[in-house]
């Protein structure tokens, strides 16, 4: 077990995981991000570190993995420190064309991340995600708080399950949105790979709702950057499907965190319904307005 020594350690009170994050400085003045998980999550920490190494090998701009192991406090990873600002707090105040270009860059980065293949023993995506969708629908049905107009999400899922057939699978960041990006000297960097997974690469866009809310030009740019131009209509139909599924489970997820998060998720659900015209138009309004 490693004993970690740093000349300074500053706690970072951000994120939803049970991990503890610190900005640490070594005796020679070098700065790093230290992330500490419960010791029982060692195997997941190890897998995340190894996954980050594969992504970093593609020259993806990111907080790069340096070391991992067990320490007195739990399972840790040490990553390079990004001396920048949170993208979600900075990007919306930039000129709109600059927001769009940064979004485009984020899409190009994501395409590179998705070039890492999934293993051949992955469960068939149609079976796997339909089971996930069933679970999320049941979570919503059992939830004491209902979304106004929420049945539109369920109807869209039920009518479009066949879209999941024969979908490819690849490495996924797992939580890819503007809240997990930073700006350093005008360049975009990706952080927080701890929810990485393997699945349909297009499912990764289920988090684009956070981009659409913070910066519509950024969200539109992300799609055009990913596809190198106009996305196929088939993508938008699946985007709508994945966002519908995610939105259904967002309110049950929020309840343990209190009224503020419940309000955030119920308001977001109403915004999603507006974007997709009550789930009748799979191309969101922010894309129709900003993709040009």
PDB file of C-alpha atoms in Angstrom:
ATOM      1  CA  UNK A   1       0.000   0.000   0.000  1.00  0.00           C
ATOM      2  CA  UNK A   2       1.374   3.377  -1.058  1.00  0.00           C
ATOM      3  CA  UNK A   3       1.722   6.309   1.332  1.00  0.00           C
ATOM      4  CA  UNK A   4       1.122   9.502  -0.627  1.00  0.00           C
ATOM      5  CA  UNK A   5       3.118  12.625   0.270  1.00  0.00           C
ATOM      6  CA  UNK A   6       2.418  16.067  -1.211  1.00  0.00           C
ATOM      7  CA  UNK A   7       3.534  19.532  -0.216  1.00  0.00           C
ATOM      8  CA  UNK A   8      -0.072  20.727  -0.515  1.00  0.00           C
ATOM      9  CA  UNK A   9      -3.506  19.231  -1.052  1.00  0.00           C
ATOM     10  CA  UNK A  10      -6.656  21.243  -1.872  1.00  0.00           C
ATOM     11  CA  UNK A  11     -10.067  19.537  -1.794  1.00  0.00           C
ATOM     12  CA  UNK A  12     -12.248  19.991  -4.926  1.00  0.00           C
ATOM     13  CA  UNK A  13     -15.946  19.974  -3.911  1.00  0.00           C
ATOM     14  CA  UNK A  14     -17.377  19.018  -7.309  1.00  0.00           C
ATOM     15  CA  UNK A  15     -19.018  16.011  -8.922  1.00  0.00           C
ATOM     16  CA  UNK A  16     -21.703  13.484  -8.045  1.00  0.00           C
ATOM     17  CA  UNK A  17     -19.593  10.419  -7.305  1.00  0.00           C
ATOM     18  CA  UNK A  18     -18.454   9.307  -3.853  1.00  0.00           C
ATOM     19  CA  UNK A  19     -14.861   9.864  -4.945  1.00  0.00           C
ATOM     20  CA  UNK A  20     -12.820  12.610  -3.299  1.00  0.00           C
ATOM     21  CA  UNK A  21     -10.833  14.905  -5.591  1.00  0.00           C
ATOM     22  CA  UNK A  22      -7.837  17.058  -4.720  1.00  0.00           C
ATOM     23  CA  UNK A  23      -5.482  19.446  -6.426  1.00  0.00           C
ATOM     24  CA  UNK A  24      -2.105  18.300  -5.145  1.00  0.00           C
ATOM     25  CA  UNK A  25       1.376  19.765  -5.449  1.00  0.00           C
ATOM     26  CA  UNK A  26       4.597  17.771  -5.198  1.00  0.00           C
ATOM     27  CA  UNK A  27       7.807  18.980  -3.600  1.00  0.00           C
ATOM     28  CA  UNK A  28       9.167  20.053  -7.007  1.00  0.00           C
ATOM     29  CA  UNK A  29       6.107  22.234  -7.636  1.00  0.00           C
ATOM     30  CA  UNK A  30       4.340  19.909 -10.111  1.00  0.00           C
ATOM     31  CA  UNK A  31       0.542  19.853  -9.836  1.00  0.00           C
ATOM     32  CA  UNK A  32      -1.762  16.865 -10.293  1.00  0.00           C
ATOM     33  CA  UNK A  33      -5.364  15.795  -9.841  1.00  0.00           C
ATOM     34  CA  UNK A  34      -5.660  13.159  -7.110  1.00  0.00           C
ATOM     35  CA  UNK A  35      -8.858  11.133  -7.154  1.00  0.00           C
ATOM     36  CA  UNK A  36      -9.548   8.741  -4.268  1.00  0.00           C
ATOM     37  CA  UNK A  37     -12.263   6.059  -4.357  1.00  0.00           C
ATOM     38  CA  UNK A  38     -13.327   3.581  -1.670  1.00  0.00           C
ATOM     39  CA  UNK A  39     -10.832   0.701  -1.517  1.00  0.00           C
ATOM     40  CA  UNK A  40     -13.549  -1.745  -2.595  1.00  0.00           C
ATOM     41  CA  UNK A  41     -13.608  -0.072  -6.016  1.00  0.00           C
ATOM     42  CA  UNK A  42      -9.953  -0.873  -6.720  1.00  0.00           C
ATOM     43  CA  UNK A  43     -10.679  -3.082  -9.748  1.00  0.00           C
ATOM     44  CA  UNK A  44     -12.864  -0.382 -11.305  1.00  0.00           C
ATOM     45  CA  UNK A  45     -10.192   2.252 -10.597  1.00  0.00           C
ATOM     46  CA  UNK A  46      -7.615   0.035 -12.265  1.00  0.00           C
ATOM     47  CA  UNK A  47      -9.883  -0.541 -15.282  1.00  0.00           C
ATOM     48  CA  UNK A  48     -10.538   3.206 -15.572  1.00  0.00           C
ATOM     49  CA  UNK A  49      -6.820   3.992 -15.438  1.00  0.00           C
ATOM     50  CA  UNK A  50      -6.101   1.449 -18.173  1.00  0.00           C
ATOM     51  CA  UNK A  51      -8.972   2.789 -20.292  1.00  0.00           C
ATOM     52  CA  UNK A  52      -7.626   6.329 -19.916  1.00  0.00           C
ATOM     53  CA  UNK A  53      -4.225   5.099 -21.088  1.00  0.00           C
ATOM     54  CA  UNK A  54      -5.834   3.758 -24.269  1.00  0.00           C
ATOM     55  CA  UNK A  55      -7.608   7.071 -24.870  1.00  0.00           C
ATOM     56  CA  UNK A  56      -4.492   9.135 -24.121  1.00  0.00           C
ATOM     57  CA  UNK A  57      -2.559   7.044 -26.668  1.00  0.00           C
ATOM     58  CA  UNK A  58      -4.853   8.546 -29.330  1.00  0.00           C
ATOM     59  CA  UNK A  59      -3.573  12.058 -28.445  1.00  0.00           C
ATOM     60  CA  UNK A  60      -6.950  13.053 -27.031  1.00  0.00           C
ATOM     61  CA  UNK A  61      -6.651  16.334 -25.058  1.00  0.00           C
ATOM     62  CA  UNK A  62      -7.477  15.204 -21.549  1.00  0.00           C
ATOM     63  CA  UNK A  63      -6.386  14.881 -17.943  1.00  0.00           C
ATOM     64  CA  UNK A  64      -3.795  12.152 -18.575  1.00  0.00           C
ATOM     65  CA  UNK A  65      -3.297   9.154 -16.269  1.00  0.00           C
ATOM     66  CA  UNK A  66      -0.030   9.144 -14.287  1.00  0.00           C
ATOM     67  CA  UNK A  67      -0.363   6.514 -11.560  1.00  0.00           C
ATOM     68  CA  UNK A  68      -2.881   4.422  -9.615  1.00  0.00           C
ATOM     69  CA  UNK A  69      -2.882   2.096  -6.630  1.00  0.00           C
ATOM     70  CA  UNK A  70      -4.022   1.664  -3.047  1.00  0.00           C
ATOM     71  CA  UNK A  71      -3.268   4.182  -0.313  1.00  0.00           C
ATOM     72  CA  UNK A  72      -4.410   4.633   3.264  1.00  0.00           C
ATOM     73  CA  UNK A  73      -7.553   6.456   2.090  1.00  0.00           C
ATOM     74  CA  UNK A  74      -8.610   4.027  -0.629  1.00  0.00           C
ATOM     75  CA  UNK A  75      -7.964   3.376  -4.318  1.00  0.00           C
ATOM     76  CA  UNK A  76      -6.390   6.363  -6.027  1.00  0.00           C
ATOM     77  CA  UNK A  77      -5.534   7.697  -9.461  1.00  0.00           C
ATOM     78  CA  UNK A  78      -3.097  10.512 -10.138  1.00  0.00           C
ATOM     79  CA  UNK A  79      -3.726  12.534 -13.300  1.00  0.00           C
ATOM     80  CA  UNK A  80      -2.167  15.566 -14.940  1.00  0.00           C
ATOM     81  CA  UNK A  81      -3.594  18.872 -13.732  1.00  0.00           C
ATOM     82  CA  UNK A  82      -5.457  21.041 -16.234  1.00  0.00           C
ATOM     83  CA  UNK A  83      -4.923  24.664 -15.292  1.00  0.00           C
ATOM     84  CA  UNK A  84      -8.039  25.984 -16.949  1.00  0.00           C
ATOM     85  CA  UNK A  85     -11.705  26.858 -16.472  1.00  0.00           C
ATOM     86  CA  UNK A  86     -14.832  24.712 -16.521  1.00  0.00           C
ATOM     87  CA  UNK A  87     -16.227  24.761 -20.053  1.00  0.00           C
ATOM     88  CA  UNK A  88     -19.833  24.982 -18.873  1.00  0.00           C
ATOM     89  CA  UNK A  89     -19.016  28.207 -17.022  1.00  0.00           C
ATOM     90  CA  UNK A  90     -16.939  29.750 -19.806  1.00  0.00           C
ATOM     91  CA  UNK A  91     -18.252  28.646 -23.207  1.00  0.00           C
ATOM     92  CA  UNK A  92     -21.757  30.228 -22.972  1.00  0.00           C
ATOM     93  CA  UNK A  93     -20.174  33.694 -22.666  1.00  0.00           C
ATOM     94  CA  UNK A  94     -17.984  33.392 -25.749  1.00  0.00           C
ATOM     95  CA  UNK A  95     -19.072  34.688 -29.186  1.00  0.00           C
ATOM     96  CA  UNK A  96     -21.598  32.256 -30.663  1.00  0.00           C
ATOM     97  CA  UNK A  97     -19.362  31.282 -33.570  1.00  0.00           C
ATOM     98  CA  UNK A  98     -16.608  30.409 -31.098  1.00  0.00           C
ATOM     99  CA  UNK A  99     -19.072  28.319 -29.089  1.00  0.00           C
ATOM    100  CA  UNK A 100     -19.974  26.452 -32.268  1.00  0.00           C
ATOM    101  CA  UNK A 101     -16.324  25.817 -33.182  1.00  0.00           C
ATOM    102  CA  UNK A 102     -15.540  24.485 -29.699  1.00  0.00           C
ATOM    103  CA  UNK A 103     -18.569  22.214 -29.957  1.00  0.00           C
ATOM    104  CA  UNK A 104     -17.308  21.023 -33.311  1.00  0.00           C
ATOM    105  CA  UNK A 105     -13.955  20.222 -31.716  1.00  0.00           C
ATOM    106  CA  UNK A 106     -15.698  18.251 -28.967  1.00  0.00           C
ATOM    107  CA  UNK A 107     -17.418  16.163 -31.633  1.00  0.00           C
ATOM    108  CA  UNK A 108     -14.136  15.459 -33.408  1.00  0.00           C
ATOM    109  CA  UNK A 109     -12.587  14.383 -30.102  1.00  0.00           C
ATOM    110  CA  UNK A 110     -15.518  12.076 -29.390  1.00  0.00           C
ATOM    111  CA  UNK A 111     -15.203  10.426 -32.792  1.00  0.00           C
ATOM    112  CA  UNK A 112     -11.585   9.661 -31.928  1.00  0.00           C
ATOM    113  CA  UNK A 113     -12.616   8.210 -28.545  1.00  0.00           C
ATOM    114  CA  UNK A 114     -15.162   5.983 -30.279  1.00  0.00           C
ATOM    115  CA  UNK A 115     -12.451   4.530 -32.517  1.00  0.00           C
ATOM    116  CA  UNK A 116     -11.545   2.207 -29.624  1.00  0.00           C
ATOM    117  CA  UNK A 117     -13.466  -1.010 -30.344  1.00  0.00           C
ATOM    118  CA  UNK A 118     -15.534  -2.964 -27.843  1.00  0.00           C
ATOM    119  CA  UNK A 119     -14.537  -6.537 -27.095  1.00  0.00           C
ATOM    120  CA  UNK A 120     -16.178  -9.204 -29.234  1.00  0.00           C
ATOM    121  CA  UNK A 121     -17.984 -10.773 -26.268  1.00  0.00           C
ATOM    122  CA  UNK A 122     -20.298  -7.795 -25.698  1.00  0.00           C
ATOM    123  CA  UNK A 123     -23.962  -8.662 -25.270  1.00  0.00           C
ATOM    124  CA  UNK A 124     -26.147  -7.863 -28.287  1.00  0.00           C
ATOM    125  CA  UNK A 125     -27.055  -4.177 -28.053  1.00  0.00           C
ATOM    126  CA  UNK A 126     -30.744  -4.656 -28.949  1.00  0.00           C
ATOM    127  CA  UNK A 127     -31.192  -7.048 -26.022  1.00  0.00           C
ATOM    128  CA  UNK A 128     -29.072  -5.074 -23.602  1.00  0.00           C
ATOM    129  CA  UNK A 129     -30.525  -1.627 -24.152  1.00  0.00           C
ATOM    130  CA  UNK A 130     -34.148  -2.759 -24.390  1.00  0.00           C
ATOM    131  CA  UNK A 131     -33.680  -4.295 -20.952  1.00  0.00           C
ATOM    132  CA  UNK A 132     -32.234  -0.962 -19.772  1.00  0.00           C
ATOM    133  CA  UNK A 133     -35.160   0.949 -21.301  1.00  0.00           C
ATOM    134  CA  UNK A 134     -37.648  -1.384 -19.587  1.00  0.00           C
ATOM    135  CA  UNK A 135     -35.935  -0.715 -16.264  1.00  0.00           C
ATOM    136  CA  UNK A 136     -36.064   3.034 -16.755  1.00  0.00           C
ATOM    137  CA  UNK A 137     -39.735   2.965 -17.722  1.00  0.00           C
ATOM    138  CA  UNK A 138     -40.487   0.967 -14.571  1.00  0.00           C
ATOM    139  CA  UNK A 139     -38.452   3.410 -12.463  1.00  0.00           C
ATOM    140  CA  UNK A 140     -40.579   6.214 -13.856  1.00  0.00           C
ATOM    141  CA  UNK A 141     -43.845   4.331 -13.333  1.00  0.00           C
ATOM    142  CA  UNK A 142     -42.895   3.713  -9.690  1.00  0.00           C
ATOM    143  CA  UNK A 143     -41.782   7.297  -9.092  1.00  0.00           C
ATOM    144  CA  UNK A 144     -44.097   9.499  -6.971  1.00  0.00           C
ATOM    145  CA  UNK A 145     -43.177  12.506  -9.128  1.00  0.00           C
ATOM    146  CA  UNK A 146     -44.346  12.441 -12.730  1.00  0.00           C
ATOM    147  CA  UNK A 147     -43.189  14.561 -15.657  1.00  0.00           C
ATOM    148  CA  UNK A 148     -45.852  16.701 -17.289  1.00  0.00           C
ATOM    149  CA  UNK A 149     -46.209  15.147 -20.739  1.00  0.00           C
ATOM    150  CA  UNK A 150     -43.913  12.304 -19.726  1.00  0.00           C
ATOM    151  CA  UNK A 151     -45.984   9.652 -21.499  1.00  0.00           C
ATOM    152  CA  UNK A 152     -44.585  11.017 -24.781  1.00  0.00           C
ATOM    153  CA  UNK A 153     -41.174   9.657 -23.797  1.00  0.00           C
ATOM    154  CA  UNK A 154     -42.586   6.185 -23.162  1.00  0.00           C
ATOM    155  CA  UNK A 155     -44.586   6.226 -26.384  1.00  0.00           C
ATOM    156  CA  UNK A 156     -41.513   7.156 -28.419  1.00  0.00           C
ATOM    157  CA  UNK A 157     -39.496   4.334 -26.853  1.00  0.00           C
ATOM    158  CA  UNK A 158     -42.214   1.749 -27.440  1.00  0.00           C
ATOM    159  CA  UNK A 159     -42.628   2.775 -31.083  1.00  0.00           C
ATOM    160  CA  UNK A 160     -38.908   2.822 -31.916  1.00  0.00           C
ATOM    161  CA  UNK A 161     -37.272  -0.155 -30.196  1.00  0.00           C
ATOM    162  CA  UNK A 162     -36.337  -1.657 -33.569  1.00  0.00           C
ATOM    163  CA  UNK A 163     -33.832   1.181 -34.064  1.00  0.00           C
ATOM    164  CA  UNK A 164     -31.550  -0.692 -31.664  1.00  0.00           C
ATOM    165  CA  UNK A 165     -31.084  -3.687 -33.931  1.00  0.00           C
ATOM    166  CA  UNK A 166     -27.614  -4.323 -35.351  1.00  0.00           C
ATOM    167  CA  UNK A 167     -26.062  -1.265 -33.721  1.00  0.00           C
ATOM    168  CA  UNK A 168     -22.241  -1.355 -33.455  1.00  0.00           C
ATOM    169  CA  UNK A 169     -20.491  -1.002 -30.095  1.00  0.00           C
ATOM    170  CA  UNK A 170     -17.358   0.866 -29.075  1.00  0.00           C
ATOM    171  CA  UNK A 171     -15.645   2.432 -26.089  1.00  0.00           C
ATOM    172  CA  UNK A 172     -17.741   5.189 -24.456  1.00  0.00           C
ATOM    173  CA  UNK A 173     -16.598   8.028 -22.197  1.00  0.00           C
ATOM    174  CA  UNK A 174     -19.844   7.437 -20.310  1.00  0.00           C
ATOM    175  CA  UNK A 175     -20.693  11.023 -19.356  1.00  0.00           C
ATOM    176  CA  UNK A 176     -19.689  13.146 -22.325  1.00  0.00           C
ATOM    177  CA  UNK A 177     -21.036  16.681 -22.041  1.00  0.00           C
ATOM    178  CA  UNK A 178     -19.898  20.257 -21.502  1.00  0.00           C
ATOM    179  CA  UNK A 179     -19.794  19.754 -17.717  1.00  0.00           C
ATOM    180  CA  UNK A 180     -16.945  17.268 -18.135  1.00  0.00           C
ATOM    181  CA  UNK A 181     -14.820  19.528 -20.301  1.00  0.00           C
ATOM    182  CA  UNK A 182     -12.368  22.304 -19.525  1.00  0.00           C
ATOM    183  CA  UNK A 183     -10.781  25.165 -21.429  1.00  0.00           C
ATOM    184  CA  UNK A 184      -7.061  25.803 -21.131  1.00  0.00           C
ATOM    185  CA  UNK A 185      -5.543  28.541 -23.291  1.00  0.00           C
ATOM    186  CA  UNK A 186      -8.559  28.320 -25.594  1.00  0.00           C
ATOM    187  CA  UNK A 187      -8.183  24.550 -26.070  1.00  0.00           C
ATOM    188  CA  UNK A 188     -10.800  21.991 -25.034  1.00  0.00           C
ATOM    189  CA  UNK A 189      -9.848  19.184 -22.628  1.00  0.00           C
ATOM    190  CA  UNK A 190     -11.916  16.156 -21.561  1.00  0.00           C
ATOM    191  CA  UNK A 191     -12.115  15.010 -17.933  1.00  0.00           C
ATOM    192  CA  UNK A 192     -13.890  12.392 -15.754  1.00  0.00           C
ATOM    193  CA  UNK A 193     -13.671   9.044 -17.512  1.00  0.00           C
ATOM    194  CA  UNK A 194     -14.807   7.133 -14.404  1.00  0.00           C
ATOM    195  CA  UNK A 195     -18.160   6.157 -15.974  1.00  0.00           C
ATOM    196  CA  UNK A 196     -16.590   4.658 -19.091  1.00  0.00           C
ATOM    197  CA  UNK A 197     -18.443   1.794 -20.731  1.00  0.00           C
ATOM    198  CA  UNK A 198     -18.896   0.007 -24.041  1.00  0.00           C
ATOM    199  CA  UNK A 199     -21.994   0.312 -26.204  1.00  0.00           C
ATOM    200  CA  UNK A 200     -23.589   2.020 -29.165  1.00  0.00           C
ATOM    201  CA  UNK A 201     -21.411   5.081 -29.844  1.00  0.00           C
ATOM    202  CA  UNK A 202     -24.521   7.106 -30.646  1.00  0.00           C
ATOM    203  CA  UNK A 203     -25.882   6.462 -27.146  1.00  0.00           C
ATOM    204  CA  UNK A 204     -23.071   8.716 -25.897  1.00  0.00           C
ATOM    205  CA  UNK A 205     -25.129  11.697 -27.083  1.00  0.00           C
ATOM    206  CA  UNK A 206     -27.817  11.108 -24.457  1.00  0.00           C
ATOM    207  CA  UNK A 207     -25.964  13.712 -22.351  1.00  0.00           C
ATOM    208  CA  UNK A 208     -26.037  16.381 -25.071  1.00  0.00           C
ATOM    209  CA  UNK A 209     -29.075  17.859 -23.305  1.00  0.00           C
ATOM    210  CA  UNK A 210     -26.630  19.574 -20.912  1.00  0.00           C
ATOM    211  CA  UNK A 211     -24.811  21.096 -23.897  1.00  0.00           C
ATOM    212  CA  UNK A 212     -28.098  22.144 -25.504  1.00  0.00           C
ATOM    213  CA  UNK A 213     -29.158  23.936 -22.334  1.00  0.00           C
ATOM    214  CA  UNK A 214     -25.841  25.666 -21.715  1.00  0.00           C
ATOM    215  CA  UNK A 215     -24.902  26.493 -25.310  1.00  0.00           C
ATOM    216  CA  UNK A 216     -27.089  25.569 -28.307  1.00  0.00           C
ATOM    217  CA  UNK A 217     -24.300  26.531 -30.766  1.00  0.00           C
ATOM    218  CA  UNK A 218     -21.891  24.209 -28.930  1.00  0.00           C
ATOM    219  CA  UNK A 219     -24.390  21.322 -29.066  1.00  0.00           C
ATOM    220  CA  UNK A 220     -25.024  21.794 -32.786  1.00  0.00           C
ATOM    221  CA  UNK A 221     -21.304  22.055 -33.454  1.00  0.00           C
ATOM    222  CA  UNK A 222     -20.678  18.830 -31.541  1.00  0.00           C
ATOM    223  CA  UNK A 223     -22.924  16.867 -33.910  1.00  0.00           C
ATOM    224  CA  UNK A 224     -21.434  18.398 -37.031  1.00  0.00           C
ATOM    225  CA  UNK A 225     -17.892  17.853 -35.744  1.00  0.00           C
ATOM    226  CA  UNK A 226     -18.610  14.221 -34.926  1.00  0.00           C
ATOM    227  CA  UNK A 227     -20.115  13.426 -38.325  1.00  0.00           C
ATOM    228  CA  UNK A 228     -17.934  15.766 -40.357  1.00  0.00           C
ATOM    229  CA  UNK A 229     -21.068  17.507 -41.584  1.00  0.00           C
ATOM    230  CA  UNK A 230     -24.779  16.747 -41.487  1.00  0.00           C
ATOM    231  CA  UNK A 231     -25.721  13.746 -39.290  1.00  0.00           C
ATOM    232  CA  UNK A 232     -27.935  11.093 -40.946  1.00  0.00           C
ATOM    233  CA  UNK A 233     -31.631  11.209 -40.100  1.00  0.00           C
ATOM    234  CA  UNK A 234     -31.290   7.731 -38.571  1.00  0.00           C
ATOM    235  CA  UNK A 235     -28.976   9.274 -35.965  1.00  0.00           C
ATOM    236  CA  UNK A 236     -31.566  11.837 -34.898  1.00  0.00           C
ATOM    237  CA  UNK A 237     -34.194   9.121 -34.436  1.00  0.00           C
ATOM    238  CA  UNK A 238     -31.831   7.216 -32.130  1.00  0.00           C
ATOM    239  CA  UNK A 239     -30.768  10.431 -30.377  1.00  0.00           C
ATOM    240  CA  UNK A 240     -34.417  11.031 -29.537  1.00  0.00           C
ATOM    241  CA  UNK A 241     -34.731   7.442 -28.289  1.00  0.00           C
ATOM    242  CA  UNK A 242     -31.705   7.632 -26.002  1.00  0.00           C
ATOM    243  CA  UNK A 243     -32.633  11.036 -24.619  1.00  0.00           C
ATOM    244  CA  UNK A 244     -36.209   9.833 -23.950  1.00  0.00           C
ATOM    245  CA  UNK A 245     -34.863   6.872 -22.002  1.00  0.00           C
ATOM    246  CA  UNK A 246     -32.430   9.002 -20.033  1.00  0.00           C
ATOM    247  CA  UNK A 247     -35.003  11.657 -19.218  1.00  0.00           C
ATOM    248  CA  UNK A 248     -37.441   9.105 -17.783  1.00  0.00           C
ATOM    249  CA  UNK A 249     -34.941   7.997 -15.146  1.00  0.00           C
ATOM    250  CA  UNK A 250     -33.660  11.477 -14.336  1.00  0.00           C
ATOM    251  CA  UNK A 251     -36.392  12.367 -11.843  1.00  0.00           C
ATOM    252  CA  UNK A 252     -36.160   9.113  -9.818  1.00  0.00           C
ATOM    253  CA  UNK A 253     -32.394   9.675  -9.785  1.00  0.00           C
ATOM    254  CA  UNK A 254     -32.831  13.228  -8.475  1.00  0.00           C
ATOM    255  CA  UNK A 255     -35.140  12.469  -5.545  1.00  0.00           C
ATOM    256  CA  UNK A 256     -32.425  11.452  -3.037  1.00  0.00           C
ATOM    257  CA  UNK A 257     -30.588  14.730  -3.745  1.00  0.00           C
ATOM    258  CA  UNK A 258     -33.500  16.962  -2.779  1.00  0.00           C
ATOM    259  CA  UNK A 259     -35.925  19.451  -4.301  1.00  0.00           C
ATOM    260  CA  UNK A 260     -33.317  21.507  -6.113  1.00  0.00           C
ATOM    261  CA  UNK A 261     -32.224  18.543  -8.241  1.00  0.00           C
ATOM    262  CA  UNK A 262     -35.830  17.406  -8.728  1.00  0.00           C
ATOM    263  CA  UNK A 263     -36.661  20.863 -10.104  1.00  0.00           C
ATOM    264  CA  UNK A 264     -33.583  20.779 -12.345  1.00  0.00           C
ATOM    265  CA  UNK A 265     -34.616  17.463 -13.885  1.00  0.00           C
ATOM    266  CA  UNK A 266     -38.331  18.220 -14.249  1.00  0.00           C
ATOM    267  CA  UNK A 267     -37.508  21.550 -15.904  1.00  0.00           C
ATOM    268  CA  UNK A 268     -35.007  19.821 -18.177  1.00  0.00           C
ATOM    269  CA  UNK A 269     -37.666  17.290 -19.189  1.00  0.00           C
ATOM    270  CA  UNK A 270     -39.973  20.141 -20.243  1.00  0.00           C
ATOM    271  CA  UNK A 271     -37.169  21.678 -22.273  1.00  0.00           C
ATOM    272  CA  UNK A 272     -36.487  18.349 -23.996  1.00  0.00           C
ATOM    273  CA  UNK A 273     -40.173  18.050 -24.886  1.00  0.00           C
ATOM    274  CA  UNK A 274     -40.038  21.523 -26.443  1.00  0.00           C
ATOM    275  CA  UNK A 275     -36.859  20.718 -28.393  1.00  0.00           C
ATOM    276  CA  UNK A 276     -38.444  17.637 -29.942  1.00  0.00           C
ATOM    277  CA  UNK A 277     -41.977  19.028 -30.335  1.00  0.00           C
ATOM    278  CA  UNK A 278     -43.434  16.587 -27.814  1.00  0.00           C
ATOM    279  CA  UNK A 279     -41.195  13.803 -29.230  1.00  0.00           C
ATOM    280  CA  UNK A 280     -42.795  14.199 -32.665  1.00  0.00           C
ATOM    281  CA  UNK A 281     -39.745  15.708 -34.397  1.00  0.00           C
ATOM    282  CA  UNK A 282     -36.438  13.897 -33.749  1.00  0.00           C
ATOM    283  CA  UNK A 283     -34.334  16.878 -34.868  1.00  0.00           C
ATOM    284  CA  UNK A 284     -34.020  19.227 -31.850  1.00  0.00           C
ATOM    285  CA  UNK A 285     -34.757  22.929 -32.250  1.00  0.00           C
ATOM    286  CA  UNK A 286     -31.218  23.970 -31.271  1.00  0.00           C
ATOM    287  CA  UNK A 287     -29.805  21.932 -34.132  1.00  0.00           C
ATOM    288  CA  UNK A 288     -32.278  23.307 -36.647  1.00  0.00           C
ATOM    289  CA  UNK A 289     -31.363  26.840 -35.571  1.00  0.00           C
ATOM    290  CA  UNK A 290     -27.578  26.579 -35.330  1.00  0.00           C
ATOM    291  CA  UNK A 291     -26.423  23.976 -37.850  1.00  0.00           C
ATOM    292  CA  UNK A 292     -25.494  25.903 -40.925  1.00  0.00           C
TER     293      UNK A 292
END
